[in-house]
Amino acid sequence: AQTVTQSQPEMSVQEAETVTLSCTYDTSESNYYLFWYKQPPSRQMILVIRQEAYKQQNATENRFSVNFQKAAKSFSLKISDSQLGDTAMYFCARGSQGNLIFGKGTKLSVKP
Amino acid sequence: DTGVSQDPRHKITKRGQNVTFRCDPISEHNRLYWYRQTLGQGPEFLTYFQNEAQLEKSRLLSDRFSAERPKGSFSTLEIQRTEQGDSAMYLCASSPFVGTLGSPLHFGNGTRLTVT
């Protein structure tokens, strides 16, 4: 089975600190994308960041960056300068032709 | 861009009844997806359309589930003879298909189904 695993069900971080969320995946495809989505409480899921598997350079979006290790099939998300608004469920997902396979999520709480 | 719209937001039904959900994608998006999300889990893929063609269905999509996207615009997801195990959040998403991989999905707020 081609799965996505998030090993941290819950995490917490102090405001302004840095936190890293882990994700590993399994795939037999050579070309694919990886995504992190954020789902705030009672709100819709939104894209945080995406990474193309054939690109060596790690993607960055403002305070969000990834550490993509293709050989290890690892795709972690680093959130710098955490803000209260970052409190949410974070889902890692792997996709190819648009069918995304999601992990079970990590609940992140940012504490003041 | 008004976003992906789903209706209704909540649906409570009795076991054995049929329910239908509607999704209106972002107007210029030609791909539309349905996912199901249960408490404490990530979204599970159900099916997706490119324009009016249903291109892929998950094994999760039993014969009680049917989805349509007439004319390649809005989509409906019908569940017949609902069971308590169908209780979940049903998410719709859309994306533009520009011939490359990795177009991000834009999600709606979901329809929460409770089967009593």
mmCIF file of C-alpha atoms in Angstrom:
data_model
loop_
_atom_site.group_PDB
_atom_site.id
_atom_site.type_symbol
_atom_site.label_atom_id
_atom_site.label_comp_id
_atom_site.label_asym_id
_atom_site.label_seq_id
_atom_site.Cartn_x
_atom_site.Cartn_y
_atom_site.Cartn_z
ATOM 1 C CA ALA A 1 0.000 0.000 0.000
ATOM 2 C CA GLN A 2 1.216 3.448 -0.797
ATOM 3 C CA THR A 3 0.860 5.265 2.497
ATOM 4 C CA VAL A 4 1.672 8.543 4.193
ATOM 5 C CA THR A 5 2.678 8.371 7.857
ATOM 6 C CA GLN A 6 2.668 11.185 10.373
ATOM 7 C CA SER A 7 4.112 9.822 13.581
ATOM 8 C CA GLN A 8 3.251 12.769 15.840
ATOM 9 C CA PRO A 9 -0.484 12.881 16.653
ATOM 10 C CA GLU A 10 -0.111 16.063 18.716
ATOM 11 C CA MET A 11 2.533 18.711 19.242
ATOM 12 C CA SER A 12 2.724 22.021 21.013
ATOM 13 C CA VAL A 13 5.055 24.963 20.685
ATOM 14 C CA GLN A 14 5.477 28.319 22.350
ATOM 15 C CA GLU A 15 4.660 31.396 20.343
ATOM 16 C CA ALA A 16 7.699 32.667 18.364
ATOM 17 C CA GLU A 17 9.474 29.312 18.652
ATOM 18 C CA THR A 18 10.234 26.835 15.851
ATOM 19 C CA VAL A 19 8.564 23.459 15.442
ATOM 20 C CA THR A 20 9.094 20.596 12.999
ATOM 21 C CA LEU A 21 6.373 18.172 11.941
ATOM 22 C CA SER A 22 7.419 14.801 10.546
ATOM 23 C CA CYS A 23 6.094 12.879 7.563
ATOM 24 C CA THR A 24 7.239 9.756 5.761
ATOM 25 C CA TYR A 25 5.662 8.223 2.708
ATOM 26 C CA ASP A 26 5.807 5.250 0.456
ATOM 27 C CA THR A 27 5.585 5.304 -3.313
ATOM 28 C CA SER A 28 6.735 3.363 -6.334
ATOM 29 C CA GLU A 29 6.389 6.361 -8.630
ATOM 30 C CA SER A 30 9.376 8.354 -9.779
ATOM 31 C CA ASN A 31 7.570 11.642 -10.310
ATOM 32 C CA TYR A 32 5.198 12.977 -7.706
ATOM 33 C CA TYR A 33 4.392 15.946 -5.506
ATOM 34 C CA LEU A 34 4.287 16.311 -1.759
ATOM 35 C CA PHE A 35 2.069 18.733 0.110
ATOM 36 C CA TRP A 36 1.402 20.082 3.551
ATOM 37 C CA TYR A 37 -2.156 21.217 4.211
ATOM 38 C CA LYS A 38 -3.456 23.084 7.244
ATOM 39 C CA GLN A 39 -6.964 22.614 8.653
ATOM 40 C CA PRO A 40 -7.825 25.183 11.363
ATOM 41 C CA PRO A 41 -10.607 24.253 13.782
ATOM 42 C CA SER A 42 -13.971 24.265 11.981
ATOM 43 C CA ARG A 43 -12.439 25.816 8.892
ATOM 44 C CA GLN A 44 -11.535 24.590 5.468
ATOM 45 C CA MET A 45 -8.299 22.930 4.530
ATOM 46 C CA ILE A 46 -5.745 25.166 2.856
ATOM 47 C CA LEU A 47 -2.430 24.514 1.171
ATOM 48 C CA VAL A 48 0.654 25.466 3.158
ATOM 49 C CA ILE A 49 3.476 24.358 0.888
ATOM 50 C CA ARG A 50 4.276 21.866 -1.866
ATOM 51 C CA GLN A 51 7.405 20.143 -3.129
ATOM 52 C CA GLU A 52 8.125 18.608 -6.512
ATOM 53 C CA ALA A 53 9.916 15.287 -6.058
ATOM 54 C CA TYR A 54 12.348 15.861 -8.887
ATOM 55 C CA LYS A 55 13.586 19.140 -7.398
ATOM 56 C CA GLN A 56 16.509 18.935 -5.008
ATOM 57 C CA GLN A 57 15.907 22.360 -3.507
ATOM 58 C CA ASN A 58 13.638 22.438 -0.479
ATOM 59 C CA ALA A 59 10.513 24.552 -0.867
ATOM 60 C CA THR A 60 10.021 27.641 1.288
ATOM 61 C CA GLU A 61 6.978 29.836 1.838
ATOM 62 C CA ASN A 62 7.629 32.683 4.275
ATOM 63 C CA ARG A 63 7.816 31.076 7.752
ATOM 64 C CA PHE A 64 7.196 27.580 6.380
ATOM 65 C CA SER A 65 9.894 25.378 4.909
ATOM 66 C CA VAL A 66 10.360 21.699 4.204
ATOM 67 C CA ASN A 67 13.189 19.227 4.573
ATOM 68 C CA PHE A 68 12.747 16.798 1.693
ATOM 69 C CA GLN A 69 14.866 13.663 1.784
ATOM 70 C CA LYS A 70 13.882 11.693 -1.314
ATOM 71 C CA ALA A 71 15.965 8.608 -0.664
ATOM 72 C CA ALA A 72 14.595 8.333 2.854
ATOM 73 C CA LYS A 73 11.072 9.204 1.648
ATOM 74 C CA SER A 74 10.868 11.868 4.323
ATOM 75 C CA PHE A 75 9.126 15.245 4.076
ATOM 76 C CA SER A 76 9.117 17.315 7.260
ATOM 77 C CA LEU A 77 7.596 20.773 7.757
ATOM 78 C CA LYS A 78 9.358 23.445 9.751
ATOM 79 C CA ILE A 79 7.376 26.383 11.075
ATOM 80 C CA SER A 80 9.515 29.283 12.241
ATOM 81 C CA ASP A 81 8.385 32.107 14.510
ATOM 82 C CA SER A 82 5.188 30.208 15.373
ATOM 83 C CA GLN A 83 2.051 32.326 15.674
ATOM 84 C CA LEU A 84 -1.223 31.663 17.487
ATOM 85 C CA GLY A 85 -2.932 31.443 14.101
ATOM 86 C CA ASP A 86 -0.800 28.439 13.233
ATOM 87 C CA THR A 87 -2.867 26.344 15.637
ATOM 88 C CA ALA A 88 -4.474 23.697 13.418
ATOM 89 C CA MET A 89 -4.352 20.134 12.142
ATOM 90 C CA TYR A 90 -1.548 19.677 9.658
ATOM 91 C CA PHE A 91 -1.790 16.997 7.014
ATOM 92 C CA CYS A 92 1.005 15.686 4.852
ATOM 93 C CA ALA A 93 -0.093 14.381 1.458
ATOM 94 C CA ARG A 94 1.450 12.695 -1.537
ATOM 95 C CA GLY A 95 0.025 13.002 -5.012
ATOM 96 C CA SER A 96 0.744 12.351 -8.616
ATOM 97 C CA GLN A 97 -2.144 12.808 -10.992
ATOM 98 C CA GLY A 98 -4.143 14.787 -8.487
ATOM 99 C CA ASN A 99 -5.363 11.962 -6.310
ATOM 100 C CA LEU A 100 -3.864 12.898 -2.966
ATOM 101 C CA ILE A 101 -3.142 10.370 -0.237
ATOM 102 C CA PHE A 102 -3.182 12.027 3.177
ATOM 103 C CA GLY A 103 -1.599 11.136 6.479
ATOM 104 C CA LYS A 104 -3.634 11.055 9.684
ATOM 105 C CA GLY A 105 -2.494 14.507 10.673
ATOM 106 C CA THR A 106 -0.656 16.258 13.477
ATOM 107 C CA LYS A 107 -2.567 18.538 15.815
ATOM 108 C CA LEU A 108 -0.396 21.570 16.488
ATOM 109 C CA SER A 109 -1.134 23.918 19.365
ATOM 110 C CA VAL A 110 0.709 27.208 19.610
ATOM 111 C CA LYS A 111 0.743 28.502 23.171
ATOM 112 C CA PRO A 112 1.090 32.173 24.155
ATOM 113 C CA ASP B 1 -12.980 33.551 -7.085
ATOM 114 C CA THR B 2 -15.714 32.630 -4.617
ATOM 115 C CA GLY B 3 -14.091 29.362 -3.550
ATOM 116 C CA VAL B 4 -15.487 25.856 -3.450
ATOM 117 C CA SER B 5 -19.025 25.775 -2.113
ATOM 118 C CA GLN B 6 -20.692 22.759 -0.522
ATOM 119 C CA ASP B 7 -24.325 22.296 0.439
ATOM 120 C CA PRO B 8 -25.640 21.474 2.960
ATOM 121 C CA ARG B 9 -23.138 22.165 5.725
ATOM 122 C CA HIS B 10 -24.763 19.615 7.994
ATOM 123 C CA LYS B 11 -27.090 16.699 7.344
ATOM 124 C CA ILE B 12 -28.692 14.422 9.903
ATOM 125 C CA THR B 13 -30.487 11.405 8.530
ATOM 126 C CA LYS B 14 -31.862 8.117 9.709
ATOM 127 C CA ARG B 15 -30.251 4.857 8.765
ATOM 128 C CA GLY B 16 -31.588 3.551 5.490
ATOM 129 C CA GLN B 17 -32.420 6.946 4.020
ATOM 130 C CA ASN B 18 -30.810 8.377 0.907
ATOM 131 C CA VAL B 19 -28.871 11.638 0.998
ATOM 132 C CA THR B 20 -27.424 13.871 -1.698
ATOM 133 C CA PHE B 21 -24.711 16.487 -1.356
ATOM 134 C CA ARG B 22 -23.797 19.221 -3.796
ATOM 135 C CA CYS B 23 -20.462 20.790 -4.616
ATOM 136 C CA ASP B 24 -19.841 23.882 -6.725
ATOM 137 C CA PRO B 25 -16.162 24.131 -7.666
ATOM 138 C CA ILE B 26 -14.184 27.238 -8.525
ATOM 139 C CA SER B 27 -15.543 28.153 -11.923
ATOM 140 C CA GLU B 28 -12.408 27.780 -14.026
ATOM 141 C CA HIS B 29 -11.340 24.499 -12.405
ATOM 142 C CA ASN B 30 -11.985 21.438 -14.488
ATOM 143 C CA ARG B 31 -11.014 18.833 -11.901
ATOM 144 C CA LEU B 32 -13.309 18.025 -8.998
ATOM 145 C CA TYR B 33 -12.642 15.618 -6.141
ATOM 146 C CA TRP B 34 -14.631 14.037 -3.337
ATOM 147 C CA TYR B 35 -12.986 12.986 -0.093
ATOM 148 C CA ARG B 36 -14.336 11.580 3.159
ATOM 149 C CA GLN B 37 -12.864 12.494 6.525
ATOM 150 C CA THR B 38 -13.708 10.770 9.786
ATOM 151 C CA LEU B 39 -12.776 12.067 13.219
ATOM 152 C CA GLY B 40 -9.061 11.903 13.879
ATOM 153 C CA GLN B 41 -8.197 10.815 10.361
ATOM 154 C CA GLY B 42 -6.932 12.459 7.236
ATOM 155 C CA PRO B 43 -9.156 12.794 4.190
ATOM 156 C CA GLU B 44 -9.704 9.590 2.208
ATOM 157 C CA PHE B 45 -10.037 9.830 -1.548
ATOM 158 C CA LEU B 46 -13.394 8.753 -2.974
ATOM 159 C CA THR B 47 -13.510 9.840 -6.597
ATOM 160 C CA TYR B 48 -12.560 12.558 -9.033
ATOM 161 C CA PHE B 49 -13.789 14.078 -12.266
ATOM 162 C CA GLN B 50 -12.103 15.855 -15.100
ATOM 163 C CA ASN B 51 -14.846 17.939 -16.643
ATOM 164 C CA GLU B 52 -17.841 15.572 -16.767
ATOM 165 C CA ALA B 53 -15.792 12.366 -16.916
ATOM 166 C CA GLN B 54 -15.354 10.360 -13.741
ATOM 167 C CA LEU B 55 -11.746 9.244 -14.054
ATOM 168 C CA GLU B 56 -11.087 7.335 -10.872
ATOM 169 C CA LYS B 57 -13.055 5.759 -8.045
ATOM 170 C CA SER B 58 -11.677 4.435 -4.798
ATOM 171 C CA ARG B 59 -12.476 0.967 -3.540
ATOM 172 C CA LEU B 60 -13.996 2.850 -0.591
ATOM 173 C CA LEU B 61 -16.770 3.954 -2.912
ATOM 174 C CA SER B 62 -19.242 1.107 -2.502
ATOM 175 C CA ASP B 63 -22.166 0.607 -4.839
ATOM 176 C CA ARG B 64 -24.318 2.661 -2.449
ATOM 177 C CA PHE B 65 -22.305 5.724 -3.410
ATOM 178 C CA SER B 66 -22.676 7.484 -6.727
ATOM 179 C CA ALA B 67 -21.257 10.743 -7.952
ATOM 180 C CA GLU B 68 -22.087 12.784 -10.999
ATOM 181 C CA ARG B 69 -20.843 15.934 -12.601
ATOM 182 C CA PRO B 70 -23.232 16.810 -15.406
ATOM 183 C CA LYS B 71 -21.902 19.336 -17.892
ATOM 184 C CA GLY B 72 -18.636 19.508 -16.015
ATOM 185 C CA SER B 73 -19.815 22.131 -13.557
ATOM 186 C CA PHE B 74 -21.271 21.267 -10.137
ATOM 187 C CA SER B 75 -21.162 17.748 -8.753
ATOM 188 C CA THR B 76 -23.458 15.664 -6.586
ATOM 189 C CA LEU B 77 -22.593 12.791 -4.302
ATOM 190 C CA GLU B 78 -25.456 10.481 -3.388
ATOM 191 C CA ILE B 79 -25.416 7.858 -0.675
ATOM 192 C CA GLN B 80 -28.226 5.326 -0.803
ATOM 193 C CA ARG B 81 -29.433 3.286 2.164
ATOM 194 C CA THR B 82 -27.195 5.153 4.582
ATOM 195 C CA GLU B 83 -25.443 3.268 7.373
ATOM 196 C CA GLN B 84 -24.049 4.576 10.642
ATOM 197 C CA GLY B 85 -20.553 3.980 9.283
ATOM 198 C CA ASP B 86 -21.237 6.612 6.626
ATOM 199 C CA SER B 87 -21.165 9.330 9.299
ATOM 200 C CA ALA B 88 -18.262 11.583 8.335
ATOM 201 C CA MET B 89 -17.289 14.904 6.834
ATOM 202 C CA TYR B 90 -17.544 14.819 3.043
ATOM 203 C CA LEU B 91 -15.088 17.190 1.442
ATOM 204 C CA CYS B 92 -15.136 18.498 -2.083
ATOM 205 C CA ALA B 93 -12.101 20.020 -3.746
ATOM 206 C CA SER B 94 -11.288 21.392 -7.155
ATOM 207 C CA SER B 95 -8.163 22.181 -9.095
ATOM 208 C CA PRO B 96 -7.144 23.485 -12.478
ATOM 209 C CA PHE B 97 -5.610 20.896 -14.738
ATOM 210 C CA VAL B 98 -2.823 22.574 -16.572
ATOM 211 C CA GLY B 99 -1.114 19.499 -17.905
ATOM 212 C CA THR B 100 1.382 19.283 -15.103
ATOM 213 C CA LEU B 101 1.436 17.366 -11.879
ATOM 214 C CA GLY B 102 0.889 18.918 -8.531
ATOM 215 C CA SER B 103 -1.891 21.421 -9.054
ATOM 216 C CA PRO B 104 -2.964 22.209 -5.512
ATOM 217 C CA LEU B 105 -6.457 21.288 -4.421
ATOM 218 C CA HIS B 106 -8.844 23.961 -3.182
ATOM 219 C CA PHE B 107 -11.183 22.534 -0.581
ATOM 220 C CA GLY B 108 -14.698 23.476 0.428
ATOM 221 C CA ASN B 109 -15.927 23.616 4.013
ATOM 222 C CA GLY B 110 -17.403 20.143 3.769
ATOM 223 C CA THR B 111 -20.755 18.535 4.507
ATOM 224 C CA ARG B 112 -20.970 16.831 7.877
ATOM 225 C CA LEU B 113 -23.222 13.767 7.706
ATOM 226 C CA THR B 114 -24.627 12.158 10.829
ATOM 227 C CA VAL B 115 -26.533 8.908 10.414
ATOM 228 C CA THR B 116 -28.676 8.005 13.430
#
